[in-house]
Amino acid sequence: MDISNNEKPVSDRLLIGECVVVLSSREVHVPGARRLRRLTPKSIGVLLVLVRKAGQVVTRDELFAEVWPDTMPTNDVLTQAVTHLRKAFTSGESGIDGAAYIETIAKTGYRLLAPVSWEGQGSIPAGRSPLSETALVHGAQAGATHAADVPRRSIRRRLRRQVLIAVGLALLASTVVMFWLLWTAPAVADPDVVNTRGTRVVGSPERPYRLITSTAAFETSPALSPDGSLVVFAKEEEGLSSLWIQSTGNTAAAPLVAPPAQASDRFPAWSPDGREIAFARFHPGDMCEVLLVSATGGSARRVARCDGTEMLSFDWSPDGRSLLFGSMTGSQASRGIRVLDLVSGRWSSLRYETGNDDFDYAPRYSPDGKRIGFVRNPQVGDLWVMDADGRNARRVTEDAAEIRGWSWLGATELVFGRRVDSESRLYRLDVTTGLLRDLGVDDADSPSVSRQGRSLAFKRDHPRYALFRFPLGEQGGKPQRLFASSGRDGQPMVSPDGKRLAFTSNRSGTFALWWGRLDDPDSLQVIEGFRPEARQPMDWSADGHSLLVAGRDGEGMPGIYEVTPEEGHWKKLPVPVHEPLQAIYGSQPGSVLVLERDNDDRMRLTLFDRRQQPWRRLASMEGVSQVRLDRAGDRVLFTRLAHAGLWQVGPTLAQSSIRLLSTEAPTRWRYRTWAVTGTGKVHYLHIAPDCASQLTAIEQPDRSLCLDARRYGSRNGLSMAPDGSAVYVALAIADGTDIGLMPVAERVPWPSLGAAKWLPWLKKPLS
């Protein structure tokens, strides 16, 4: 680094947020951490450059020039240094999150957000030059012998002692008050014995929610009125959808508005004053419109056309004068978030940073109108939050997960549904602190929170999926159920020789990878030691000896695992990417194609040569959501984040070899329900008007077959027999959805004070 040695040293101890960095020994002291963290010299170099411009954006080029002068490092070197810094500043015990200290500025660089000062000095002035390592060591020696520091340390110790005494007295008083309240409070049943009393069985423990619908139809897309007294939902029957309304009590539902013949009404949204409901109406073909109707019913009026739109999303503004729309396709195409003025009918685009491949879905204003939340790239997405004017956009989840609906809970918290293993669960997230909590409701998604009340409505599923083999061709035949169980089976992937099947299942009580020989049901075995991902399909090697599986370890960290099923062994591969999501074997020996999300939140497909250590990058392309290899046609097939359809590219990922195969199939929602045979034919599983599971040849759309008219196929993977004689799919053998309702407790402020939990007058509303 080009650092002057003539500047007077400041100190050897650098205070960053709640952490202390001792520069001479490269140690990081984090409150509550069980062990000392030590930084590498390059990490220290990056930290000092960020400290010099604390609060300012430092570009990658600046960091390369100062920390790696006269060299040509890759982006991975800098990414690893920043990751090392974030891990050093992280402490789960004290709640410190290293990612909140150093912010990634997409496609630019990094910014140090935590307050910075040298011990014994004030805050660092902006633009001050960092010290050299020699100067820092000399500073440590000088600081250790400086007489003026002695009285300062003595004052700090006395002040610290007084603060600790005050905190101790406060905790003692809190404990006394809490004990008194518990002593005088009425007895509460022990949750472990809530269903028994003495020698008698009383009943089942109470669920945290209740179901307010229980019909044979599929109830979806619940929307709570602002006061939480009414709920509107879509009822799906025989391939069509209509809107119904009912109170949140046990009254029967009534139709809100009758759609025309062969039309479907979906996606209801209440106005802030509770007087109107916006919804989308889909007509046969591509015709689509957004309508408003009174909450008491009656005729609806159109406010916008949405012809040809896929993944439509919208919500009301807090003042009720406009609708906020997510990215749109079709005749009203828009890459980003837009606002529709309901009086003038004019559209205005929100100015904020978005990439060419980004699709922003389900935007919603916070109740106070100061923020907008949305899901970016919902296929493998995360939740984002930004100011209402588009500034300060930031990601608030980091799972690249399948987000299944979300809603604001006050001005600083979110509730969202997320697919986990074989189910979807509800989570509560504080966007200020990053604290994430499971709400304890399984098989739930599409949450809706009332604006004024503390009620939460959601859709609850109770499906069971089983594996089937459907014969194809002119002779056809009856479908065959495979490896029957009472669990949820999915992602069936047949081996290249057509004799073995790998799949995921929770049949043993935990979600795991299974495999077995198709001619021997008793050969079924589980592969333990890691948890497979349900988002992306696994991939067999050409010889059928091994599998590449995306999964997570015991700490939830993503990785790519190579499994040898016959031996029951697996190993985690050293894939040199930020967050691997899928991997398949390449067409050449030693080559692997990896789908990743990089440190700048971009989805990228990269071709690696794994015979070199570390793996060598050969080529890359961005914006890919899923990939498979057609060995017969010597081509790579893939779907994109920002577009529906299917593409192909040559095995070396040469840009000149990219070709569009289909403009409509697969859709964004069903980007995983396609497969390729050993002869190169591509098939797509989708829903047709009169068929729940329709199989269509993408490159020959006139060749289509209804596998099952009533049972729906899983959206997370299927496979074709190598010779194209059969398809292996997971079908719902038991299914149904209902609307659930539960109260949501307010967030209690000042969690460190026990009295706040028990004294109602100390509670504060979310703001």
PDB file of C-alpha atoms in Angstrom, residues 598-690:
ATOM      1  CA  ASP A 598     -22.194 -13.534  -6.480  1.00  0.00           C
ATOM      2  CA  ASN A 599     -21.309 -10.914  -3.897  1.00  0.00           C
ATOM      3  CA  ASP A 600     -23.091  -8.230  -5.944  1.00  0.00           C
ATOM      4  CA  ASP A 601     -26.379 -10.200  -5.948  1.00  0.00           C
ATOM      5  CA  ARG A 602     -26.049 -11.204  -9.602  1.00  0.00           C
ATOM      6  CA  MET A 603     -27.013 -14.677 -10.790  1.00  0.00           C
ATOM      7  CA  ARG A 604     -24.224 -16.179 -12.884  1.00  0.00           C
ATOM      8  CA  LEU A 605     -23.584 -19.483 -14.662  1.00  0.00           C
ATOM      9  CA  THR A 606     -19.869 -20.362 -14.698  1.00  0.00           C
ATOM     10  CA  LEU A 607     -17.971 -23.160 -16.420  1.00  0.00           C
ATOM     11  CA  PHE A 608     -15.123 -24.528 -14.249  1.00  0.00           C
ATOM     12  CA  ASP A 609     -12.242 -26.902 -14.791  1.00  0.00           C
ATOM     13  CA  ARG A 610     -12.169 -28.834 -11.504  1.00  0.00           C
ATOM     14  CA  ARG A 611      -8.926 -30.613 -12.316  1.00  0.00           C
ATOM     15  CA  GLN A 612      -6.996 -27.537 -11.171  1.00  0.00           C
ATOM     16  CA  GLN A 613      -6.859 -26.291  -7.585  1.00  0.00           C
ATOM     17  CA  PRO A 614      -8.384 -23.864  -7.047  1.00  0.00           C
ATOM     18  CA  TRP A 615     -10.896 -24.548  -9.760  1.00  0.00           C
ATOM     19  CA  ARG A 616     -10.216 -22.573 -12.931  1.00  0.00           C
ATOM     20  CA  ARG A 617     -12.955 -20.332 -14.369  1.00  0.00           C
ATOM     21  CA  LEU A 618     -13.335 -20.878 -18.095  1.00  0.00           C
ATOM     22  CA  ALA A 619     -16.416 -18.811 -19.004  1.00  0.00           C
ATOM     23  CA  SER A 620     -19.464 -17.139 -17.448  1.00  0.00           C
ATOM     24  CA  MET A 621     -22.867 -15.723 -18.348  1.00  0.00           C
ATOM     25  CA  GLU A 622     -25.301 -13.754 -16.171  1.00  0.00           C
ATOM     26  CA  GLY A 623     -29.046 -13.831 -15.530  1.00  0.00           C
ATOM     27  CA  VAL A 624     -29.515 -17.627 -15.451  1.00  0.00           C
ATOM     28  CA  SER A 625     -32.075 -19.247 -13.110  1.00  0.00           C
ATOM     29  CA  GLN A 626     -31.643 -22.980 -13.921  1.00  0.00           C
ATOM     30  CA  VAL A 627     -29.437 -25.090 -16.189  1.00  0.00           C
ATOM     31  CA  ARG A 628     -29.323 -28.622 -17.617  1.00  0.00           C
ATOM     32  CA  LEU A 629     -27.052 -30.364 -20.096  1.00  0.00           C
ATOM     33  CA  ASP A 630     -28.212 -31.998 -23.325  1.00  0.00           C
ATOM     34  CA  ARG A 631     -25.409 -34.471 -23.997  1.00  0.00           C
ATOM     35  CA  ALA A 632     -26.968 -35.736 -27.217  1.00  0.00           C
ATOM     36  CA  GLY A 633     -27.208 -32.260 -28.706  1.00  0.00           C
ATOM     37  CA  ASP A 634     -23.926 -31.046 -27.113  1.00  0.00           C
ATOM     38  CA  ARG A 635     -25.681 -27.965 -25.746  1.00  0.00           C
ATOM     39  CA  VAL A 636     -26.448 -26.323 -22.418  1.00  0.00           C
ATOM     40  CA  LEU A 637     -30.134 -25.519 -21.829  1.00  0.00           C
ATOM     41  CA  PHE A 638     -31.117 -22.772 -19.402  1.00  0.00           C
ATOM     42  CA  THR A 639     -33.872 -20.426 -18.189  1.00  0.00           C
ATOM     43  CA  ARG A 640     -33.457 -16.740 -17.325  1.00  0.00           C
ATOM     44  CA  LEU A 641     -34.483 -14.652 -14.329  1.00  0.00           C
ATOM     45  CA  ALA A 642     -35.878 -11.701 -16.258  1.00  0.00           C
ATOM     46  CA  HIS A 643     -37.726 -13.556 -19.022  1.00  0.00           C
ATOM     47  CA  ALA A 644     -39.996 -16.522 -19.564  1.00  0.00           C
ATOM     48  CA  GLY A 645     -38.795 -19.100 -22.103  1.00  0.00           C
ATOM     49  CA  LEU A 646     -35.934 -21.503 -22.756  1.00  0.00           C
ATOM     50  CA  TRP A 647     -32.478 -20.862 -24.245  1.00  0.00           C
ATOM     51  CA  GLN A 648     -29.522 -22.923 -25.375  1.00  0.00           C
ATOM     52  CA  VAL A 649     -25.796 -22.160 -25.502  1.00  0.00           C
ATOM     53  CA  GLY A 650     -22.768 -24.137 -26.595  1.00  0.00           C
ATOM     54  CA  PRO A 651     -20.867 -26.289 -24.075  1.00  0.00           C
ATOM     55  CA  THR A 652     -18.170 -23.587 -23.712  1.00  0.00           C
ATOM     56  CA  LEU A 653     -20.778 -20.860 -22.980  1.00  0.00           C
ATOM     57  CA  ALA A 654     -19.691 -18.839 -26.011  1.00  0.00           C
ATOM     58  CA  GLN A 655     -21.997 -15.793 -26.282  1.00  0.00           C
ATOM     59  CA  SER A 656     -22.238 -16.214 -30.042  1.00  0.00           C
ATOM     60  CA  SER A 657     -23.853 -19.630 -29.574  1.00  0.00           C
ATOM     61  CA  ILE A 658     -26.864 -18.433 -27.512  1.00  0.00           C
ATOM     62  CA  ARG A 659     -30.201 -19.308 -29.154  1.00  0.00           C
ATOM     63  CA  LEU A 660     -33.811 -18.791 -28.048  1.00  0.00           C
ATOM     64  CA  LEU A 661     -35.833 -22.026 -28.196  1.00  0.00           C
ATOM     65  CA  SER A 662     -39.145 -20.919 -26.647  1.00  0.00           C
ATOM     66  CA  THR A 663     -40.520 -17.486 -25.800  1.00  0.00           C
ATOM     67  CA  GLU A 664     -43.240 -18.579 -23.348  1.00  0.00           C
ATOM     68  CA  ALA A 665     -42.350 -21.916 -21.763  1.00  0.00           C
ATOM     69  CA  PRO A 666     -41.250 -22.392 -19.087  1.00  0.00           C
ATOM     70  CA  THR A 667     -42.840 -19.448 -17.285  1.00  0.00           C
ATOM     71  CA  ARG A 668     -40.984 -17.702 -14.457  1.00  0.00           C
ATOM     72  CA  TRP A 669     -43.085 -19.455 -11.801  1.00  0.00           C
ATOM     73  CA  ARG A 670     -42.490 -22.908 -13.342  1.00  0.00           C
ATOM     74  CA  TYR A 671     -38.850 -22.477 -14.360  1.00  0.00           C
ATOM     75  CA  ARG A 672     -37.964 -25.847 -12.778  1.00  0.00           C
ATOM     76  CA  THR A 673     -40.637 -28.061 -14.367  1.00  0.00           C
ATOM     77  CA  TRP A 674     -38.793 -29.089 -17.527  1.00  0.00           C
ATOM     78  CA  ALA A 675     -36.422 -31.904 -18.392  1.00  0.00           C
ATOM     79  CA  VAL A 676     -34.415 -33.261 -21.314  1.00  0.00           C
ATOM     80  CA  THR A 677     -34.263 -36.861 -22.552  1.00  0.00           C
ATOM     81  CA  GLY A 678     -31.135 -38.733 -23.510  1.00  0.00           C
ATOM     82  CA  THR A 679     -32.033 -38.062 -27.143  1.00  0.00           C
ATOM     83  CA  GLY A 680     -32.211 -34.276 -26.653  1.00  0.00           C
ATOM     84  CA  LYS A 681     -35.978 -33.721 -26.535  1.00  0.00           C
ATOM     85  CA  VAL A 682     -37.190 -31.167 -23.959  1.00  0.00           C
ATOM     86  CA  HIS A 683     -40.516 -31.592 -22.130  1.00  0.00           C
ATOM     87  CA  TYR A 684     -42.384 -29.117 -19.933  1.00  0.00           C
ATOM     88  CA  LEU A 685     -44.901 -29.887 -17.151  1.00  0.00           C
ATOM     89  CA  HIS A 686     -47.582 -27.212 -16.736  1.00  0.00           C
ATOM     90  CA  ILE A 687     -51.246 -26.590 -15.945  1.00  0.00           C
ATOM     91  CA  ALA A 688     -53.750 -26.538 -18.824  1.00  0.00           C
ATOM     92  CA  PRO A 689     -57.379 -25.347 -18.651  1.00  0.00           C
ATOM     93  CA  ASP A 690     -58.710 -28.899 -18.491  1.00  0.00           C
TER      94      ASP A 690
END
